[in-house]
């Protein structure tokens, strides 16, 4: 059982690492980077300067000129679930953006800025945030969203900007000491619609614990609350929020042992290639120049 689980996890890891950054085609397992054809040195010193249009045609909005449109002209609507610290949470302090803060929020502010769009954050349940982008209610979902193949069928994913890992939180003194102990008829709390729910509710043959052993909550904090109330024995959730919950509540700890490593990406609706390309080049610039890392470091103390 343990061996099978480890094998499945390794496989899941390979699958999840292989992609995230596909651009809408069905060949999602292709590597993101196209083979580099020429050395950078080979480039002509004087890059052909594109004739700069002196006067922009006034009627054409910036986004349209760049080849993409957004749900609302001039705006970049992000659907998210702002109950996922330190990636997105409700906040009204200094540095908050319209009542929200976190890693994804700061990345989104910078992306919108680069694209010359006004960022609008639409906070809802996590599963609804995924649906919103597919229904043309938002331009992108940015929500500590893990790439996986199933989601890739209905959305297009950006380059990955961070990684996460599923972990198990248990109360101190629990008789659950390893992940295998979860199989002893335990109840597991998760956030609805997340990869944590998918893994936990999967069949034991597939390394899960079966859906009868899983209770799904609207967000991670509610799942943790349910555990503190004794309604579930453990919570499976991403390590980022898990660390925050353990810090904020006495009497909880994480189990040793690693579960699946995941890639966080933003996603647009399937086929919204031009918007994805615009977002991706802005995001890739921010990864290359260290902006993304400094945002992550601000929220997650570098060990
Ligand atoms: N990484 C997990 C997933 O993609 C959980 C994300 C939950 N995000 C949130 N903002 N609540 O399924």
PDB file of N, CA, C and O and ligand atoms in Angstrom, residues 80-84 87-88 104 126 130 142-148 151 166 191 193-196 198 218-220 237-238 262 264, ligand 1:
ATOM      1  N   UNK A  80     -10.866  34.413  -7.704  1.00  0.00           N
ATOM      2  CA  UNK A  80     -10.019  33.750  -6.720  1.00  0.00           C
ATOM      3  C   UNK A  80     -10.849  33.377  -5.502  1.00  0.00           C
ATOM      4  O   UNK A  80     -12.039  33.692  -5.429  1.00  0.00           O
ATOM      5  N   UNK A  81     -10.218  32.693  -4.570  1.00  0.00           N
ATOM      6  CA  UNK A  81     -10.835  32.403  -3.280  1.00  0.00           C
ATOM      7  C   UNK A  81      -9.880  32.948  -2.229  1.00  0.00           C
ATOM      8  O   UNK A  81      -8.832  32.357  -1.961  1.00  0.00           O
ATOM      9  N   UNK A  82     -10.229  34.102  -1.674  1.00  0.00           N
ATOM     10  CA  UNK A  82      -9.301  34.815  -0.802  1.00  0.00           C
ATOM     11  C   UNK A  82      -9.355  34.301   0.633  1.00  0.00           C
ATOM     12  O   UNK A  82      -9.542  35.049   1.588  1.00  0.00           O
ATOM     13  N   UNK A  83      -9.213  32.982   0.758  1.00  0.00           N
ATOM     14  CA  UNK A  83      -9.139  32.348   2.078  1.00  0.00           C
ATOM     15  C   UNK A  83      -8.015  31.334   2.007  1.00  0.00           C
ATOM     16  O   UNK A  83      -8.159  30.181   2.416  1.00  0.00           O
ATOM     17  N   UNK A  84      -6.906  31.772   1.442  1.00  0.00           N
ATOM     18  CA  UNK A  84      -5.811  30.847   1.143  1.00  0.00           C
ATOM     19  C   UNK A  84      -4.478  31.540   1.435  1.00  0.00           C
ATOM     20  O   UNK A  84      -3.708  31.844   0.532  1.00  0.00           O
ATOM     21  N   UNK A  87      -1.318  33.221  -0.054  1.00  0.00           N
ATOM     22  CA  UNK A  87      -1.470  33.541  -1.481  1.00  0.00           C
ATOM     23  C   UNK A  87      -2.559  34.582  -1.736  1.00  0.00           C
ATOM     24  O   UNK A  87      -2.374  35.492  -2.546  1.00  0.00           O
ATOM     25  N   UNK A  88      -3.689  34.433  -1.056  1.00  0.00           N
ATOM     26  CA  UNK A  88      -4.722  35.461  -1.162  1.00  0.00           C
ATOM     27  C   UNK A  88      -5.580  35.431   0.085  1.00  0.00           C
ATOM     28  O   UNK A  88      -6.034  34.374   0.504  1.00  0.00           O
ATOM     29  N   UNK A 104      -0.431  36.022  -4.617  1.00  0.00           N
ATOM     30  CA  UNK A 104      -1.143  36.102  -5.899  1.00  0.00           C
ATOM     31  C   UNK A 104      -1.675  37.505  -6.149  1.00  0.00           C
ATOM     32  O   UNK A 104      -1.698  37.973  -7.293  1.00  0.00           O
ATOM     33  N   UNK A 126     -13.591  28.505  -4.112  1.00  0.00           N
ATOM     34  CA  UNK A 126     -12.533  28.075  -5.035  1.00  0.00           C
ATOM     35  C   UNK A 126     -13.105  27.382  -6.277  1.00  0.00           C
ATOM     36  O   UNK A 126     -12.716  27.692  -7.408  1.00  0.00           O
ATOM     37  N   UNK A 130     -12.914  28.670 -10.558  1.00  0.00           N
ATOM     38  CA  UNK A 130     -12.496  27.928 -11.754  1.00  0.00           C
ATOM     39  C   UNK A 130     -13.580  27.989 -12.818  1.00  0.00           C
ATOM     40  O   UNK A 130     -13.301  28.066 -14.014  1.00  0.00           O
ATOM     41  N   UNK A 142      -6.471  33.147 -10.506  1.00  0.00           N
ATOM     42  CA  UNK A 142      -5.159  33.175  -9.858  1.00  0.00           C
ATOM     43  C   UNK A 142      -5.452  32.906  -8.389  1.00  0.00           C
ATOM     44  O   UNK A 142      -6.028  33.739  -7.696  1.00  0.00           O
ATOM     45  N   UNK A 143      -5.114  31.686  -7.938  1.00  0.00           N
ATOM     46  CA  UNK A 143      -5.654  31.231  -6.651  1.00  0.00           C
ATOM     47  C   UNK A 143      -4.831  30.093  -6.061  1.00  0.00           C
ATOM     48  O   UNK A 143      -5.387  29.133  -5.548  1.00  0.00           O
ATOM     49  N   UNK A 144      -3.515  30.189  -6.165  1.00  0.00           N
ATOM     50  CA  UNK A 144      -2.711  29.058  -5.716  1.00  0.00           C
ATOM     51  C   UNK A 144      -3.142  27.813  -6.467  1.00  0.00           C
ATOM     52  O   UNK A 144      -3.149  26.702  -5.925  1.00  0.00           O
ATOM     53  N   UNK A 145      -3.491  28.021  -7.734  1.00  0.00           N
ATOM     54  CA  UNK A 145      -4.116  26.979  -8.550  1.00  0.00           C
ATOM     55  C   UNK A 145      -3.071  25.993  -9.049  1.00  0.00           C
ATOM     56  O   UNK A 145      -2.118  26.370  -9.723  1.00  0.00           O
ATOM     57  N   UNK A 146      -3.277  24.744  -8.720  1.00  0.00           N
ATOM     58  CA  UNK A 146      -2.365  23.683  -9.135  1.00  0.00           C
ATOM     59  C   UNK A 146      -2.675  23.239 -10.555  1.00  0.00           C
ATOM     60  O   UNK A 146      -3.830  22.993 -10.893  1.00  0.00           O
ATOM     61  N   UNK A 147      -1.616  23.118 -11.336  1.00  0.00           N
ATOM     62  CA  UNK A 147      -1.791  22.534 -12.666  1.00  0.00           C
ATOM     63  C   UNK A 147      -2.127  21.057 -12.542  1.00  0.00           C
ATOM     64  O   UNK A 147      -1.491  20.345 -11.773  1.00  0.00           O
ATOM     65  N   UNK A 148      -3.127  20.603 -13.268  1.00  0.00           N
ATOM     66  CA  UNK A 148      -3.259  19.155 -13.482  1.00  0.00           C
ATOM     67  C   UNK A 148      -3.919  18.894 -14.821  1.00  0.00           C
ATOM     68  O   UNK A 148      -4.490  19.805 -15.434  1.00  0.00           O
ATOM     69  N   UNK A 151      -7.772  19.639 -15.287  1.00  0.00           N
ATOM     70  CA  UNK A 151      -8.083  21.063 -15.422  1.00  0.00           C
ATOM     71  C   UNK A 151      -7.589  21.607 -16.751  1.00  0.00           C
ATOM     72  O   UNK A 151      -8.171  22.528 -17.318  1.00  0.00           O
ATOM     73  N   UNK A 166       1.026  19.106  -1.022  1.00  0.00           N
ATOM     74  CA  UNK A 166      -0.068  18.727  -0.130  1.00  0.00           C
ATOM     75  C   UNK A 166       0.525  18.173   1.156  1.00  0.00           C
ATOM     76  O   UNK A 166       1.468  17.380   1.114  1.00  0.00           O
ATOM     77  N   UNK A 191     -10.492  21.283   1.476  1.00  0.00           N
ATOM     78  CA  UNK A 191     -11.243  22.372   0.852  1.00  0.00           C
ATOM     79  C   UNK A 191     -11.863  21.855  -0.446  1.00  0.00           C
ATOM     80  O   UNK A 191     -11.184  21.228  -1.263  1.00  0.00           O
ATOM     81  N   UNK A 193     -13.125  21.105  -4.008  1.00  0.00           N
ATOM     82  CA  UNK A 193     -12.665  21.416  -5.359  1.00  0.00           C
ATOM     83  C   UNK A 193     -11.161  21.477  -5.510  1.00  0.00           C
ATOM     84  O   UNK A 193     -10.665  21.768  -6.595  1.00  0.00           O
ATOM     85  N   UNK A 194     -10.434  21.187  -4.444  1.00  0.00           N
ATOM     86  CA  UNK A 194      -8.969  21.297  -4.517  1.00  0.00           C
ATOM     87  C   UNK A 194      -8.321  19.951  -4.836  1.00  0.00           C
ATOM     88  O   UNK A 194      -8.951  18.892  -4.725  1.00  0.00           O
ATOM     89  N   UNK A 195      -7.058  20.028  -5.174  1.00  0.00           N
ATOM     90  CA  UNK A 195      -6.310  18.804  -5.421  1.00  0.00           C
ATOM     91  C   UNK A 195      -6.237  17.966  -4.138  1.00  0.00           C
ATOM     92  O   UNK A 195      -6.243  16.743  -4.208  1.00  0.00           O
ATOM     93  N   UNK A 196      -6.183  18.631  -2.992  1.00  0.00           N
ATOM     94  CA  UNK A 196      -6.184  17.892  -1.721  1.00  0.00           C
ATOM     95  C   UNK A 196      -7.410  16.998  -1.625  1.00  0.00           C
ATOM     96  O   UNK A 196      -7.326  15.837  -1.194  1.00  0.00           O
ATOM     97  N   UNK A 198      -9.126  15.876  -4.210  1.00  0.00           N
ATOM     98  CA  UNK A 198      -9.012  14.814  -5.226  1.00  0.00           C
ATOM     99  C   UNK A 198      -8.148  13.654  -4.726  1.00  0.00           C
ATOM    100  O   UNK A 198      -8.513  12.497  -4.876  1.00  0.00           O
ATOM    101  N   UNK A 218     -15.907  24.760   2.630  1.00  0.00           N
ATOM    102  CA  UNK A 218     -15.786  25.890   1.709  1.00  0.00           C
ATOM    103  C   UNK A 218     -14.373  26.444   1.642  1.00  0.00           C
ATOM    104  O   UNK A 218     -13.963  26.985   0.621  1.00  0.00           O
ATOM    105  N   UNK A 219     -13.653  26.361   2.739  1.00  0.00           N
ATOM    106  CA  UNK A 219     -12.255  26.801   2.687  1.00  0.00           C
ATOM    107  C   UNK A 219     -11.443  26.060   3.744  1.00  0.00           C
ATOM    108  O   UNK A 219     -12.001  25.338   4.586  1.00  0.00           O
ATOM    109  N   UNK A 220     -10.143  26.259   3.678  1.00  0.00           N
ATOM    110  CA  UNK A 220      -9.245  25.518   4.554  1.00  0.00           C
ATOM    111  C   UNK A 220      -9.448  25.856   6.025  1.00  0.00           C
ATOM    112  O   UNK A 220      -9.351  24.973   6.889  1.00  0.00           O
ATOM    113  N   UNK A 237      -4.150  19.696   2.955  1.00  0.00           N
ATOM    114  CA  UNK A 237      -4.208  21.007   2.304  1.00  0.00           C
ATOM    115  C   UNK A 237      -2.813  21.406   1.856  1.00  0.00           C
ATOM    116  O   UNK A 237      -1.819  20.798   2.263  1.00  0.00           O
ATOM    117  N   UNK A 238      -2.725  22.445   1.029  1.00  0.00           N
ATOM    118  CA  UNK A 238      -1.441  22.941   0.544  1.00  0.00           C
ATOM    119  C   UNK A 238      -0.565  23.420   1.713  1.00  0.00           C
ATOM    120  O   UNK A 238      -1.081  23.967   2.691  1.00  0.00           O
ATOM    121  N   UNK A 262       3.422  20.233  -6.362  1.00  0.00           N
ATOM    122  CA  UNK A 262       2.521  20.779  -7.381  1.00  0.00           C
ATOM    123  C   UNK A 262       3.042  22.098  -7.930  1.00  0.00           C
ATOM    124  O   UNK A 262       3.750  22.818  -7.244  1.00  0.00           O
ATOM    125  N   UNK A 264       2.000  25.801  -9.186  1.00  0.00           N
ATOM    126  CA  UNK A 264       0.960  26.823  -9.202  1.00  0.00           C
ATOM    127  C   UNK A 264       1.085  27.659 -10.486  1.00  0.00           C
ATOM    128  O   UNK A 264       2.180  28.110 -10.829  1.00  0.00           O
TER     129      UNK A 264
HETATM  130  N1  LIG B   1      -3.568  24.136  -4.904  1.00  0.00           N
HETATM  131  C1  LIG B   1      -4.854  23.586  -4.637  1.00  0.00           C
HETATM  132  C2  LIG B   1      -5.606  23.376  -5.918  1.00  0.00           C
HETATM  133  O1  LIG B   1      -5.284  23.930  -6.925  1.00  0.00           O
HETATM  134  C3  LIG B   1      -5.674  24.429  -3.699  1.00  0.00           C
HETATM  135  C4  LIG B   1      -5.890  25.831  -4.135  1.00  0.00           C
HETATM  136  C5  LIG B   1      -6.879  26.558  -3.278  1.00  0.00           C
HETATM  137  N2  LIG B   1      -6.830  27.949  -3.558  1.00  0.00           N
HETATM  138  C6  LIG B   1      -7.573  28.884  -2.937  1.00  0.00           C
HETATM  139  N3  LIG B   1      -7.383  30.125  -3.262  1.00  0.00           N
HETATM  140  N4  LIG B   1      -8.433  28.547  -2.063  1.00  0.00           N
HETATM  141  O2  LIG B   1      -6.575  22.647  -5.946  1.00  0.00           O
END
